[in-house]
Short mmCIF file of C-alpha atoms and ligand atoms in Angstrom, two decimals:
data_model
loop_
_atom_site.label_atom_id
_atom_site.label_comp_id
_atom_site.label_asym_id
_atom_site.label_seq_id
_atom_site.Cartn_x
_atom_site.Cartn_y
_atom_site.Cartn_z
CA MET D 1 118.55 178.14 8.93
CA ALA D 2 119.26 175.94 11.85
CA ARG D 3 116.30 175.14 13.91
CA HIS D 4 116.62 173.49 17.33
CA GLY D 5 114.09 170.98 18.57
CA LYS D 6 112.54 171.45 21.99
CA ALA D 7 114.59 168.70 23.55
CA GLU D 8 117.80 170.21 22.24
CA VAL D 9 116.91 173.57 23.83
CA GLN D 10 116.22 171.88 27.17
CA ALA D 11 119.49 170.01 27.02
CA ALA D 12 121.38 173.22 26.20
CA GLU D 13 119.91 174.84 29.37
CA TRP D 14 120.36 171.89 31.68
CA LEU D 15 123.79 170.72 30.70
CA PRO D 16 125.80 173.61 32.25
CA ARG D 17 123.71 173.37 35.39
CA LEU D 18 124.34 169.69 35.63
CA THR D 19 128.12 169.97 35.16
CA HIS D 20 128.13 172.83 37.64
CA SER D 21 126.34 170.67 40.26
CA ALA D 22 128.64 167.75 39.44
CA ARG D 23 131.68 169.90 40.08
CA ARG D 24 130.27 171.04 43.41
CA LEU D 25 129.39 167.50 44.45
CA ALA D 26 132.71 165.97 43.41
CA PRO D 27 134.47 166.62 46.73
CA LEU D 28 131.51 165.07 48.55
CA ALA D 29 131.67 162.00 46.32
CA VAL D 30 135.43 161.66 46.94
CA MET D 31 134.85 161.98 50.71
CA GLY D 32 132.12 159.32 50.59
CA LEU D 33 134.39 157.04 48.60
CA ALA D 34 137.26 157.51 51.07
CA LEU D 35 134.94 156.69 53.98
CA MET D 36 133.81 153.51 52.20
CA VAL D 37 137.39 152.47 51.71
CA VAL D 38 138.24 153.08 55.38
CA LEU D 39 135.18 151.20 56.59
CA ALA D 40 135.93 148.33 54.21
CA GLY D 41 139.45 148.24 55.66
CA CYS D 42 138.03 148.06 59.21
CA GLY D 43 135.63 145.32 58.23
CA GLY D 44 138.30 143.26 56.59
CA MET D 45 140.63 143.52 59.55
CA ASN D 46 141.40 140.30 61.33
CA MET D 47 140.94 141.19 64.96
CA ASP D 48 142.95 138.50 66.54
CA GLN D 49 146.53 137.43 67.27
CA ASP D 50 147.43 137.95 63.62
CA GLN D 51 147.55 141.72 64.37
CA PRO D 52 150.15 141.72 67.15
CA TYR D 53 150.66 145.48 67.01
CA SER D 54 146.96 146.33 66.69
CA THR D 55 145.06 147.86 69.59
CA LEU D 56 142.01 146.40 67.90
CA SER D 57 142.84 142.91 69.08
CA PRO D 58 142.70 143.26 72.91
CA MET D 59 143.84 140.32 75.07
CA THR D 60 143.30 141.65 78.56
CA SER D 61 140.29 143.15 80.38
CA LYS D 62 142.22 146.44 80.44
CA THR D 63 142.67 146.63 76.64
CA ARG D 64 139.06 145.43 76.23
CA ASP D 65 137.95 148.44 78.35
CA ILE D 66 140.00 150.73 76.13
CA GLN D 67 138.58 149.04 73.01
CA GLY D 68 135.09 149.50 74.39
CA LEU D 69 135.62 153.27 74.77
CA TYR D 70 137.20 153.43 71.33
CA THR D 71 134.25 151.64 69.75
CA MET D 72 131.74 153.82 71.47
CA ILE D 73 133.53 156.97 70.38
CA PHE D 74 133.91 155.65 66.88
CA TRP D 75 130.19 155.07 66.46
CA ALA D 76 129.26 158.42 68.06
CA ALA D 77 131.69 160.12 65.71
CA LEU D 78 130.27 158.26 62.75
CA VAL D 79 126.72 159.38 63.62
CA VAL D 80 127.93 162.99 63.97
CA PHE D 81 129.78 162.72 60.64
CA VAL D 82 126.74 161.31 58.80
CA VAL D 83 124.34 163.86 60.29
CA VAL D 84 126.67 166.81 59.56
CA GLN D 85 127.39 165.67 56.01
CA ALA D 86 123.70 165.12 55.33
CA ALA D 87 122.95 168.62 56.59
CA ILE D 88 125.67 170.02 54.36
CA VAL D 89 124.38 168.18 51.27
CA TYR D 90 120.84 169.24 52.07
CA THR D 91 121.85 172.84 52.51
CA VAL D 92 123.95 172.95 49.38
CA LEU D 93 121.17 171.58 47.22
CA LYS D 94 118.23 173.35 48.81
CA PHE D 95 119.75 176.76 49.30
CA ARG D 96 122.12 176.97 46.36
CA ARG D 97 122.46 180.37 44.74
CA ARG D 98 119.81 180.86 42.11
CA ASN D 99 120.03 184.62 41.55
CA ASP D 100 121.99 187.63 42.77
CA GLU D 101 119.76 188.33 45.78
CA ARG D 102 121.22 187.88 49.19
CA PRO D 103 119.52 184.99 51.00
CA GLU D 104 117.49 185.68 54.08
CA GLN D 105 119.88 186.34 56.99
CA VAL D 106 119.23 184.41 60.22
CA HIS D 107 121.70 185.74 62.77
CA GLY D 108 120.81 185.06 66.36
CA SER D 109 118.53 182.07 65.91
CA ARG D 110 117.94 180.92 69.43
CA VAL D 111 116.93 177.45 68.43
CA ALA D 112 120.10 176.95 66.34
CA GLU D 113 122.31 178.33 69.12
CA ILE D 114 120.82 176.08 71.76
CA ALA D 115 120.89 173.07 69.52
CA TRP D 116 124.58 173.34 68.58
CA THR D 117 125.60 173.99 72.17
CA VAL D 118 123.54 171.30 73.86
CA ILE D 119 124.10 168.47 71.42
CA PRO D 120 127.90 168.61 71.49
CA ALA D 121 127.83 169.05 75.29
CA VAL D 122 125.74 165.90 75.73
CA LEU D 123 127.98 164.00 73.29
CA LEU D 124 131.13 165.10 75.19
CA LEU D 125 129.52 164.04 78.49
CA MET D 126 128.68 160.65 76.93
CA ILE D 127 132.37 160.25 76.15
CA THR D 128 133.80 161.82 79.32
CA ILE D 129 131.89 159.95 81.96
CA PRO D 130 132.81 156.37 80.83
CA THR D 131 136.36 157.50 80.06
CA ILE D 132 136.94 158.91 83.55
CA LYS D 133 135.27 155.91 85.14
CA THR D 134 137.69 153.64 83.18
CA ILE D 135 140.71 155.68 84.19
CA PHE D 136 139.76 155.44 87.88
CA ALA D 137 138.93 151.75 87.59
CA HIS D 138 142.38 151.14 86.07
CA ALA D 139 144.14 153.13 88.78
CA GLU D 140 142.24 151.17 91.41
CA ALA D 141 143.34 147.87 89.76
CA GLU D 142 146.98 148.78 90.41
CA LYS D 143 146.36 148.15 94.12
CA THR D 144 145.26 144.56 93.39
CA ALA D 145 148.52 143.63 91.60
CA ASP D 146 150.72 141.08 93.36
CA PHE D 147 153.31 140.16 90.74
CA GLN D 148 156.19 142.64 90.54
CA VAL D 149 158.24 143.25 87.42
CA GLU D 150 160.76 146.05 87.05
CA VAL D 151 161.42 147.35 83.55
CA TYR D 152 164.41 149.54 82.76
CA GLY D 153 164.46 151.39 79.44
CA LYS D 154 167.94 151.45 77.94
CA GLN D 155 169.26 152.73 74.65
CA TRP D 156 168.00 150.66 72.90
CA TRP D 157 166.84 147.57 74.72
CA TRP D 158 164.89 146.57 77.84
CA GLU D 159 166.20 145.18 81.13
CA ILE D 160 163.64 143.08 82.93
CA GLN D 161 164.02 142.39 86.67
CA TYR D 162 161.94 140.20 88.93
CA PRO D 163 162.53 141.74 92.37
CA ASN D 164 160.76 138.87 94.20
CA ILE D 165 162.53 136.07 92.37
CA PRO D 166 166.20 135.59 93.33
CA ALA D 167 168.81 135.02 90.57
CA SER D 168 169.70 131.71 92.16
CA GLU D 169 167.62 129.74 94.58
CA GLY D 170 168.40 130.37 98.22
CA SER D 171 171.15 132.89 97.46
CA GLU D 172 171.41 136.58 98.11
CA ALA D 173 172.54 137.13 94.52
CA GLY D 174 169.89 139.75 93.84
CA PRO D 175 166.87 139.50 91.53
CA LEU D 176 166.43 137.43 88.42
CA ILE D 177 167.34 139.67 85.47
CA THR D 178 166.68 139.18 81.81
CA ALA D 179 166.39 141.31 78.72
CA ASN D 180 163.86 142.08 75.93
CA GLU D 181 161.53 139.18 76.84
CA VAL D 182 159.08 139.67 79.67
CA VAL D 183 158.08 136.16 80.81
CA LEU D 184 154.99 135.93 82.95
CA PRO D 185 152.88 133.10 84.40
CA GLN D 186 149.28 132.94 83.15
CA GLY D 187 146.90 134.71 85.48
CA ALA D 188 149.56 136.93 87.06
CA ASN D 189 148.24 140.28 88.16
CA VAL D 190 151.32 142.20 87.15
CA LEU D 191 152.48 145.58 88.42
CA PHE D 192 155.31 146.92 86.30
CA SER D 193 157.64 149.58 87.70
CA LEU D 194 158.89 151.47 84.66
CA ARG D 195 162.21 153.30 85.08
CA SER D 196 165.00 154.92 83.07
CA ASN D 197 168.35 156.37 83.81
CA ASN D 198 168.82 157.96 80.37
CA VAL D 199 166.08 159.40 78.21
CA ILE D 200 162.27 158.88 78.12
CA HIS D 201 161.05 155.63 76.63
CA SER D 202 157.55 154.22 76.48
CA PHE D 203 156.52 150.66 77.25
CA TRP D 204 153.79 149.53 74.92
CA VAL D 205 152.28 146.12 74.30
CA PRO D 206 149.18 147.05 72.24
CA GLN D 207 147.26 143.83 73.00
CA LEU D 208 147.87 143.94 76.75
CA SER D 209 147.76 147.53 77.80
CA GLY D 210 147.96 151.18 76.92
CA LYS D 211 151.40 152.79 76.75
CA THR D 212 153.22 154.25 79.80
CA ASP D 213 156.39 156.27 79.73
CA LEU D 214 159.70 155.39 81.47
CA MET D 215 160.88 158.69 82.83
CA PRO D 216 164.28 159.42 84.43
CA GLY D 217 163.56 160.24 88.05
CA HIS D 218 160.06 158.80 88.05
CA ASP D 219 158.76 155.34 88.94
CA ASN D 220 155.74 154.86 86.75
CA LYS D 221 153.38 151.98 87.25
CA LEU D 222 151.54 149.86 84.75
CA GLN D 223 149.17 146.97 85.68
CA PHE D 224 147.39 144.23 83.78
CA VAL D 225 146.34 140.66 84.34
CA ALA D 226 148.08 138.23 82.03
CA GLU D 227 144.86 136.38 81.16
CA ASN D 228 145.86 134.41 78.07
CA VAL D 229 148.85 132.27 77.29
CA GLY D 230 150.56 133.72 74.30
CA GLU D 231 153.29 135.75 72.73
CA TYR D 232 152.69 139.50 72.59
CA TYR D 233 154.74 142.10 70.79
CA GLY D 234 155.95 145.29 72.41
CA GLU D 235 157.62 148.38 71.12
CA CYS D 236 159.16 151.52 72.60
CA ALA D 237 156.56 154.19 71.81
CA GLU D 238 158.48 157.33 72.62
CA PHE D 239 161.27 158.65 70.45
CA CYS D 240 164.46 157.89 72.39
CA GLY D 241 167.29 158.35 69.88
CA GLY D 242 168.63 156.83 66.71
CA ALA D 243 167.59 153.23 67.19
CA HIS D 244 164.16 153.99 68.85
CA ALA D 245 162.41 152.01 66.15
CA TRP D 246 164.56 148.97 67.00
CA MET D 247 163.70 148.90 70.69
CA ARG D 248 161.39 145.96 70.59
CA PHE D 249 160.43 143.32 73.09
CA LYS D 250 158.06 140.45 73.70
CA VAL D 251 155.75 139.45 76.50
CA LEU D 252 155.55 135.72 76.82
CA VAL D 253 152.63 134.48 78.92
CA LEU D 254 153.25 130.86 79.90
CA PRO D 255 151.18 128.31 81.86
CA GLN D 256 152.30 128.34 85.54
CA ASP D 257 154.31 125.12 85.26
CA GLU D 258 156.21 126.34 82.18
CA PHE D 259 156.88 129.61 83.91
CA ASP D 260 158.22 127.74 86.95
CA ALA D 261 160.45 125.71 84.60
CA TRP D 262 161.69 128.92 82.98
CA VAL D 263 162.59 130.42 86.42
CA LYS D 264 164.28 127.21 87.47
CA ALA D 265 166.27 127.05 84.23
CA TYR D 266 167.33 130.66 84.78
CA GLN D 267 168.37 130.12 88.36
CA SER D 268 170.24 126.95 87.66
CA SER D 269 171.75 128.10 84.44
CA PRO D 270 175.41 127.21 84.45
CA GLY D 271 175.98 129.75 81.77
CA GLY D 272 176.71 127.15 79.14
CA GLU D 273 175.47 123.75 78.13
CA GLY D 274 176.73 121.11 80.44
CA GLY D 275 178.53 123.37 82.88
CA GLY D 276 179.54 126.70 81.54
CA SER D 277 180.57 127.86 84.98
CA ASP D 278 183.64 125.97 84.04
CA VAL D 279 185.65 129.10 83.11
CA ALA D 280 187.77 127.06 80.78
CA LYS D 281 184.81 126.93 78.41
CA VAL D 282 184.42 130.63 78.25
CA PRO D 283 186.52 131.93 75.34
CA ALA D 284 189.15 134.48 76.11
CA ALA D 285 187.58 136.80 73.59
CA PHE D 286 184.57 137.06 75.85
CA GLY D 287 186.69 139.25 78.05
CA VAL D 288 185.74 142.32 75.99
CA CYS D 289 182.04 141.50 76.63
CA LEU D 290 182.40 141.23 80.43
CA VAL D 291 182.35 144.92 80.99
CA CYS D 292 178.75 145.16 79.90
CA HIS D 293 177.23 141.66 79.98
CA ASN D 294 176.56 139.35 82.86
CA VAL D 295 176.02 135.61 82.63
CA ASN D 296 174.56 133.98 85.78
CA GLY D 297 176.61 131.21 87.23
CA THR D 298 179.90 132.46 85.76
CA ASN D 299 182.40 135.08 86.83
CA ALA D 300 180.85 137.35 84.17
CA ASN D 301 179.00 139.45 86.68
CA ILE D 302 180.62 142.85 86.94
CA ALA D 303 178.26 144.88 84.77
CA LYS D 304 175.84 147.10 86.64
CA ASN D 305 172.07 146.65 86.40
CA GLY D 306 168.99 148.78 86.75
CA LEU D 307 169.66 152.46 87.38
CA ALA D 308 173.25 151.92 88.47
CA SER D 309 175.86 153.27 86.11
CA ASN D 310 178.70 151.20 84.83
CA PRO D 311 182.07 151.90 86.39
CA TYR D 312 183.58 152.17 82.90
CA GLY D 313 181.31 155.00 81.95
CA VAL D 314 179.53 153.01 79.30
CA GLN D 315 176.03 151.75 79.39
CA ALA D 316 175.86 148.14 80.35
CA GLY D 317 174.22 145.66 78.00
CA PRO D 318 171.59 142.89 78.34
CA ASN D 319 172.09 140.02 80.81
CA LEU D 320 173.03 137.07 78.59
CA THR D 321 172.00 134.18 80.88
CA ASN D 322 170.22 131.57 78.72
CA LEU D 323 170.64 133.82 75.74
CA ALA D 324 170.31 130.80 73.44
CA CYS D 325 166.76 130.33 74.63
CA ARG D 326 165.59 133.72 73.48
CA ASP D 327 163.70 134.13 70.23
CA THR D 328 165.52 137.22 69.05
CA ILE D 329 168.71 139.16 69.59
CA ALA D 330 169.49 142.93 69.39
CA ALA D 331 166.16 143.80 71.06
CA GLY D 332 163.90 142.06 68.61
CA MET D 333 165.83 142.99 65.42
CA LEU D 334 167.19 139.60 64.48
CA GLU D 335 166.04 136.06 64.82
CA ASN D 336 168.31 134.22 67.29
CA THR D 337 170.38 132.06 64.92
CA PRO D 338 174.13 131.42 64.75
CA GLU D 339 174.26 133.31 61.45
CA ASN D 340 172.54 136.34 62.90
CA MET D 341 174.79 136.19 65.98
CA ARG D 342 177.75 136.33 63.68
CA LEU D 343 176.16 139.22 61.78
CA TRP D 344 175.49 141.09 65.01
CA LEU D 345 179.13 140.55 66.24
CA THR D 346 180.73 141.58 62.98
CA LYS D 347 178.39 144.29 61.77
CA THR D 348 176.96 145.60 65.01
CA ASP D 349 176.72 149.19 64.03
CA GLU D 350 175.44 148.43 60.57
CA VAL D 351 172.66 146.23 61.88
CA LYS D 352 171.61 148.80 64.47
CA ASP D 353 172.79 152.28 63.70
CA GLY D 354 173.94 154.13 66.83
CA VAL D 355 174.23 151.05 69.02
CA TYR D 356 176.44 151.46 72.08
CA MET D 357 177.99 148.01 71.76
CA PRO D 358 181.31 148.59 70.07
CA ASN D 359 182.13 146.67 66.91
CA TYR D 360 185.28 144.99 68.26
CA TYR D 361 185.59 142.98 65.03
CA LYS D 362 185.78 146.05 62.83
CA ALA D 363 188.14 147.62 65.36
CA GLY D 364 190.45 144.65 64.96
CA GLN D 365 190.20 143.55 68.56
CA ILE D 366 188.67 140.18 67.75
CA ASN D 367 189.37 138.15 64.67
CA ASP D 368 187.30 135.67 62.67
CA GLU D 369 188.25 132.72 64.75
CA GLN D 370 187.41 134.58 67.93
CA VAL D 371 184.05 135.55 66.43
CA ASP D 372 183.45 131.83 65.80
CA GLU D 373 184.32 131.03 69.42
CA LEU D 374 182.00 133.73 70.65
CA VAL D 375 179.13 132.52 68.41
CA THR D 376 179.68 128.97 69.70
CA TYR D 377 179.79 130.16 73.29
CA LEU D 378 176.74 132.44 73.00
CA THR D 379 174.65 129.88 71.23
CA SER D 380 175.53 127.39 74.00
CA LEU D 381 174.11 129.61 76.73
CA LYS D 382 171.23 127.38 77.73
CA PRO D 383 170.48 125.11 80.65
CA ALA D 384 172.05 121.65 80.65
CA GLY D 385 168.58 120.16 80.07
CA GLY D 386 167.83 122.38 77.09
CA CYS D 387 165.67 125.48 76.85
CA PRO D 388 162.49 125.35 78.91
CA LYS D 389 160.46 126.35 75.89
CA ASP D 390 161.85 124.68 72.84
CA PRO D 391 162.61 125.44 70.10
CA PRO D 392 162.81 129.25 69.90
CA VAL D 393 159.75 130.22 67.98
CA GLY D 394 161.62 132.76 65.92
CA GLY D 395 159.65 134.87 63.69
CA ASN D 396 156.40 136.57 63.08
CA PRO D 397 157.34 138.16 59.77
CA LEU D 398 156.00 141.50 61.06
CA TYR D 399 158.41 141.28 63.93
CA VAL D 400 161.73 139.84 62.88
CA THR D 401 163.11 142.07 60.26
CA THR D 402 165.29 141.35 57.36
CA ASN D 403 167.80 144.01 58.02
CA THR D 404 169.31 146.11 55.28
CA VAL D 405 172.99 145.52 55.89
CA ASP D 406 174.51 145.74 52.45
CA SER D 407 177.55 143.50 52.54
CA GLU D 408 178.11 139.82 53.28
CA VAL D 409 178.60 138.43 56.74
CA PRO D 410 182.19 137.20 57.07
CA ALA D 411 182.31 133.42 56.59
CA ALA D 412 182.95 131.20 59.57
CA ALA D 413 186.64 130.56 60.12
CA PRO D 414 187.71 127.06 59.09
CA ALA D 415 187.10 124.63 61.90
CA SER D 416 190.70 123.33 62.14
CA GLY D 417 193.87 125.21 62.89
CA ALA D 418 194.07 126.82 59.46
CA GLY D 419 191.88 129.73 60.44
CA ASP D 420 194.12 131.38 63.00
CA ALA D 421 194.49 135.14 63.18
CA ALA D 422 197.74 135.26 61.20
CA ALA D 423 196.09 133.53 58.28
CA THR D 424 193.34 136.10 57.96
CA PRO D 425 195.00 139.45 58.75
CA GLU D 426 192.80 141.34 56.29
CA ALA D 427 189.75 140.54 58.33
CA ASN D 428 191.09 142.63 61.12
CA GLN D 429 191.63 145.78 59.20
CU1 LIG K 501 163.14 153.77 73.71
CU2 LIG K 501 162.03 154.80 71.95
#
């Protein structure tokens, strides 16, 4: 006859209870673990320039204000979370079902009703008041801005105009225009006018400001003070079509003297090293580019800018003045190297799906030799004295992508006469 000891009997009673409780508490344990992982992630985050797309590394007073609100809300939410979870755990353990009797019903507890109305109301006020104050302060700051920049959202790149800086000194040639790199002098209190003539885009440089849309028919404003010299990464933050994710840009904040040098280089750019306004140096193949691209100081200046539409019914492309001095091409997709320029010219639509720039190479309108000429010409588009900021800094690995084009870039055509169009007919198919 089997005879159980006292301890065995106790274990037999307690074990099911324990496993039952464990099952109930499992979700709580998982939640707690998840919270710890998230907090550990926050703690380990490097809140500086190494996180160029993080709103947690503010570099202007504006983003610091936003960060302050965020931090305050985070801690308030954490307190609420902990208190609510503790109350749940306490309730689950203290009032768990022990028998089949209904527990005491407490409908209409005045104390509970008042508590759970007043506490959230106070919490919401604590969040609302500083938030609204910040919104008004930022709106007020727009009035103090004195450095104008116009940004036009295109599919899928950015046109940057400086309405108060002429394209060439002392001329009536219109404003200085560039693309995909917003260059600013340190300390500038900038007011951006954000515009679009196509779809809605959103201008977002996480470290410098919150995001603001570019709406057709609107003229939205965005202000910040470019406090710190540096390179800041921006993205289009509103879905705007197929290549939305490849609509990147940079904001470069330079010391005043370097900014002045950049402007001077832009204004005096001959459109080619050592005198590209010499039209003899512009390859004939560049003719197909003229419809959409302007180069200051040359006769390549028929493409329309800003909100104007191109007479040929196609969307104009980026201004190419001093192109060789930019860090990236294709709106932040590729590092600006001769190899990538060749890739861009020969596999345009594969590099950037949906791009409006036609692939003239694939269409057979330019051959390998002409691609070479174009690469040579485009990489020579810098001031006679070299780029004002030298060399192009190229790549943050987060920023410059290795694109996923599957096939090889066509090799450069042989330097001497052997590489003429007739010798490589297959390249034009
Ligand atoms: Cu432009 Cu998304």
